[in-house]
């Protein structure tokens, strides 16, 4: 994620969403599907004016800024481990006049303390956590989340537990990470004192997303 922005702008949508798009209604393009994804997430979070929101793994800032622009007075904090993403996120928030309500920090979620949030969202980051760390992840969420708060976790999932990661994915995509089954997340989530309110599976939407990314990348292969 610390690679040059010139690489990612070759194939991502204009908001640089690097996670599964939501092709609803079917047949829409990548740009529309990424907006649909953000809209769908925001609807589930249902943030209220003047609430505090935390995004764990804020990427290039698109989700955080979408939430801030769609809900009046929302105070949003996005955290990332990528200096390149941090730089671009801050620049984008400044250009869109959101710097007073959307802040981005170079911060490991494990060491975030002293604040409570009404909403927590994490999109496409959980795959990097690693199966041995799920308990600590959800305990930290419980610690940071207000008693009446809502957390939405958007992740790739596998059909059943495997305890191993495909060698290509392990080397090139999610080093030291793991793609979980839904069941593997529920036990540590419950042990952390969180309650499951809603589970939704989006079959094939990532396949459609990858197809769009590949077509866009191949079309500009020489530039890459």
Coordinates of C-alpha atoms in Angstrom, one line a residue:
X1 CA 0.0 0.0 0.0
X2 CA 3.0 2.3 0.2
X3 CA 3.6 2.0 -3.6
X4 CA 3.3 5.1 -5.7
X5 CA -0.2 6.6 -6.2
X6 CA 0.6 6.5 -10.0
X7 CA 0.2 2.7 -9.9
X8 CA -3.2 2.6 -8.1
X9 CA -4.8 5.4 -10.2
X10 CA -4.2 3.2 -13.3
X11 CA -7.0 0.8 -12.3
X12 CA -9.0 1.9 -9.2
X13 CA -12.1 4.1 -9.4
X14 CA -11.8 7.8 -9.0
X15 CA -12.2 7.6 -5.2
X16 CA -9.5 4.9 -4.9
X17 CA -11.7 2.2 -3.3
X18 CA -9.4 -0.8 -3.0
X19 CA -12.0 -3.3 -1.7
X20 CA -15.1 -5.1 -3.0
X21 CA -17.6 -3.0 -4.9
X22 CA -21.3 -3.5 -4.7
X23 CA -22.9 -4.1 -8.1
X24 CA -26.5 -3.3 -7.2
X25 CA -28.3 -2.9 -9.5
X26 CA -26.5 -5.5 -11.7
X27 CA -24.7 -4.3 -14.7
X28 CA -23.5 -0.9 -13.3
X29 CA -19.9 0.2 -13.9
X30 CA -17.1 0.2 -11.3
X31 CA -17.5 3.9 -10.4
X32 CA -21.2 3.4 -9.6
X33 CA -20.6 0.1 -7.8
X34 CA -18.0 1.7 -5.5
X35 CA -20.4 4.5 -4.7
X36 CA -23.1 1.9 -4.0
X37 CA -20.7 0.1 -1.6
X38 CA -20.1 3.2 0.4
X39 CA -23.8 4.0 0.4
X40 CA -24.6 0.5 1.6
X41 CA -22.1 0.6 4.4
X42 CA -23.3 4.1 5.5
X43 CA -26.9 2.9 5.6
X44 CA -26.0 -0.1 7.8
X45 CA -23.9 2.1 10.2
X46 CA -26.7 4.7 10.3
X47 CA -24.6 7.4 11.8
X48 CA -26.3 10.3 13.5
X49 CA -25.4 14.0 13.4
X50 CA -22.4 14.9 15.6
X51 CA -21.4 11.4 16.4
X52 CA -17.8 10.2 16.5
X53 CA -16.7 7.6 13.9
X54 CA -13.5 5.6 13.7
X55 CA -12.3 3.9 10.5
X56 CA -9.7 1.1 11.1
X57 CA -7.7 0.9 7.9
X58 CA -8.8 4.1 6.2
X59 CA -7.0 3.5 2.8
X60 CA -6.9 6.7 0.7
X61 CA -9.7 8.3 2.7
X62 CA -12.7 7.8 0.5
X63 CA -15.0 6.0 3.0
X64 CA -14.3 8.4 5.8
X65 CA -15.0 11.4 3.6
X66 CA -18.2 9.9 2.2
X67 CA -19.5 9.4 5.8
X68 CA -18.6 13.0 6.7
X69 CA -20.2 14.4 3.7
X70 CA -23.4 12.4 4.0
X71 CA -24.1 13.1 7.7
X72 CA -24.0 16.6 9.2
X73 CA -21.6 17.3 11.9
X74 CA -20.0 13.8 11.9
X75 CA -16.5 13.7 13.5
X76 CA -14.4 11.0 11.7
X77 CA -11.0 9.6 12.5
X78 CA -9.3 7.3 10.0
X79 CA -6.2 5.3 10.9
X80 CA -3.7 3.6 8.6
X81 CA -0.2 2.1 8.7
X82 CA 0.7 3.4 5.2
X83 CA 2.5 6.8 5.1
X84 CA 1.6 7.1 1.4
X85 CA -2.1 6.6 2.1
X86 CA -1.9 9.0 5.0
X87 CA -0.3 11.7 2.9
X88 CA -2.9 11.4 0.1
X89 CA -5.9 11.1 2.5
X90 CA -4.9 14.4 4.3
X91 CA -4.4 16.1 0.9
X92 CA -7.8 15.0 -0.3
X93 CA -9.6 16.0 2.9
X94 CA -8.0 19.4 2.7
X95 CA -9.1 19.9 -0.9
X96 CA -12.7 18.8 -0.1
X97 CA -12.9 21.2 2.8
X98 CA -13.2 18.4 5.4
X99 CA -10.0 18.8 7.3
X100 CA -11.9 20.2 10.4
X101 CA -14.2 17.1 10.6
X102 CA -12.1 14.3 9.1
X103 CA -8.6 13.6 10.4
X104 CA -6.2 10.8 9.4
X105 CA -3.5 9.4 11.6
X106 CA -0.6 7.0 11.2
X107 CA -1.8 4.7 14.0
X108 CA -1.9 1.0 14.8
X109 CA -5.4 0.1 16.1
X110 CA -3.9 -2.0 18.8
X111 CA -2.4 1.0 20.6
X112 CA -5.3 3.4 20.2
X113 CA -6.6 4.5 23.6
X114 CA -8.5 7.2 25.5
X115 CA -11.4 7.6 23.1
X116 CA -14.9 6.2 22.7
X117 CA -16.6 6.1 19.3
X118 CA -20.3 5.8 18.4
X119 CA -19.5 4.0 15.1
X120 CA -16.5 2.0 14.0
X121 CA -16.1 0.8 10.4
X122 CA -13.3 -1.4 8.9
X123 CA -13.3 -2.2 5.2
X124 CA -10.8 -4.6 3.6
X125 CA -8.4 -4.5 6.6
X126 CA -9.4 -7.6 8.6
X127 CA -7.7 -9.9 6.1
X128 CA -4.4 -8.6 7.4
X129 CA -5.1 -9.2 11.1
X130 CA -4.1 -12.9 11.2
X131 CA -6.2 -15.7 12.7
X132 CA -4.2 -15.7 16.0
X133 CA -5.1 -12.0 16.6
X134 CA -8.9 -12.0 16.2
X135 CA -9.5 -12.1 19.9
X136 CA -7.4 -9.0 20.5
X137 CA -8.9 -7.3 17.5
X138 CA -12.5 -7.6 18.8
X139 CA -11.5 -6.8 22.4
X140 CA -10.0 -3.5 21.1
X141 CA -13.2 -2.8 19.2
X142 CA -15.2 -3.4 22.4
X143 CA -12.9 -1.1 24.3
X144 CA -13.2 1.7 21.8
X145 CA -17.0 1.3 21.0
X146 CA -19.6 3.2 23.0
X147 CA -22.1 1.0 24.9
X148 CA -24.8 2.0 22.3
X149 CA -22.3 1.9 19.4
X150 CA -22.3 0.0 16.1
X151 CA -19.4 -1.6 14.4
X152 CA -19.4 -2.7 10.7
X153 CA -16.7 -5.1 9.5
X154 CA -16.4 -5.6 5.7
X155 CA -14.1 -8.5 4.8
X156 CA -13.3 -11.2 2.3
X157 CA -14.4 -14.6 3.7
X158 CA -13.9 -18.2 2.7
X159 CA -16.7 -20.8 2.7
X160 CA -15.3 -22.8 5.6
X161 CA -12.2 -22.8 7.9
X162 CA -8.9 -23.8 6.4
X163 CA -6.1 -22.7 8.7
X164 CA -3.9 -22.1 5.7
X165 CA -3.7 -19.4 3.0
X166 CA -3.1 -20.0 -0.7
X167 CA 0.7 -19.7 -1.3
X168 CA 0.3 -16.9 -3.9
X169 CA -2.0 -14.9 -1.6
X170 CA 0.3 -15.4 1.3
X171 CA 3.3 -14.1 -0.6
X172 CA 1.9 -11.3 -2.7
X173 CA -1.5 -10.2 -1.3
X174 CA -1.8 -10.7 2.5
X175 CA 1.6 -11.6 4.0
X176 CA 1.1 -13.0 7.5
X177 CA -2.7 -12.5 7.0
X178 CA -5.6 -14.9 6.7
X179 CA -8.9 -14.9 5.0
X180 CA -11.4 -16.2 7.6
X181 CA -14.7 -18.0 7.4
X182 CA -17.6 -16.3 9.0
X183 CA -17.7 -18.9 11.8
X184 CA -14.1 -18.1 12.6
X185 CA -14.9 -14.5 13.4
X186 CA -18.0 -15.1 15.5
X187 CA -16.4 -16.9 18.4
X188 CA -13.8 -14.3 19.2
X189 CA -16.4 -11.6 18.6
X190 CA -18.8 -13.1 21.2
X191 CA -16.0 -13.6 23.7
X192 CA -15.1 -10.0 23.4
X193 CA -18.6 -9.0 24.5
X194 CA -19.9 -7.9 21.2
X195 CA -23.3 -8.8 19.8
X196 CA -23.9 -9.9 16.2
X197 CA -26.7 -7.8 14.7
X198 CA -26.5 -8.6 11.0
X199 CA -24.5 -10.8 8.6
X200 CA -24.6 -10.3 4.9
X201 CA -22.7 -12.2 2.2
X202 CA -22.1 -10.5 -1.2
X203 CA -21.5 -13.5 -3.5
X204 CA -19.6 -12.8 -6.8
X205 CA -19.3 -9.0 -6.1
X206 CA -15.5 -9.3 -5.6
X207 CA -15.2 -11.4 -8.7
X208 CA -16.9 -8.6 -10.7
X209 CA -14.7 -6.0 -9.0
X210 CA -11.5 -7.9 -9.8
X211 CA -12.6 -8.3 -13.4
X212 CA -13.0 -4.5 -13.7
X213 CA -9.6 -3.9 -12.1
X214 CA -7.9 -6.3 -14.4
X215 CA -9.5 -4.9 -17.5
X216 CA -8.6 -1.4 -16.5
X217 CA -5.0 -2.4 -15.6
X218 CA -4.4 -4.4 -18.8
X219 CA -5.7 -1.5 -20.9
X220 CA -2.9 0.7 -19.4
X221 CA -0.3 -2.0 -19.0
X222 CA 2.4 0.0 -20.9
X223 CA 2.0 2.9 -18.4
X224 CA 2.4 0.5 -15.5

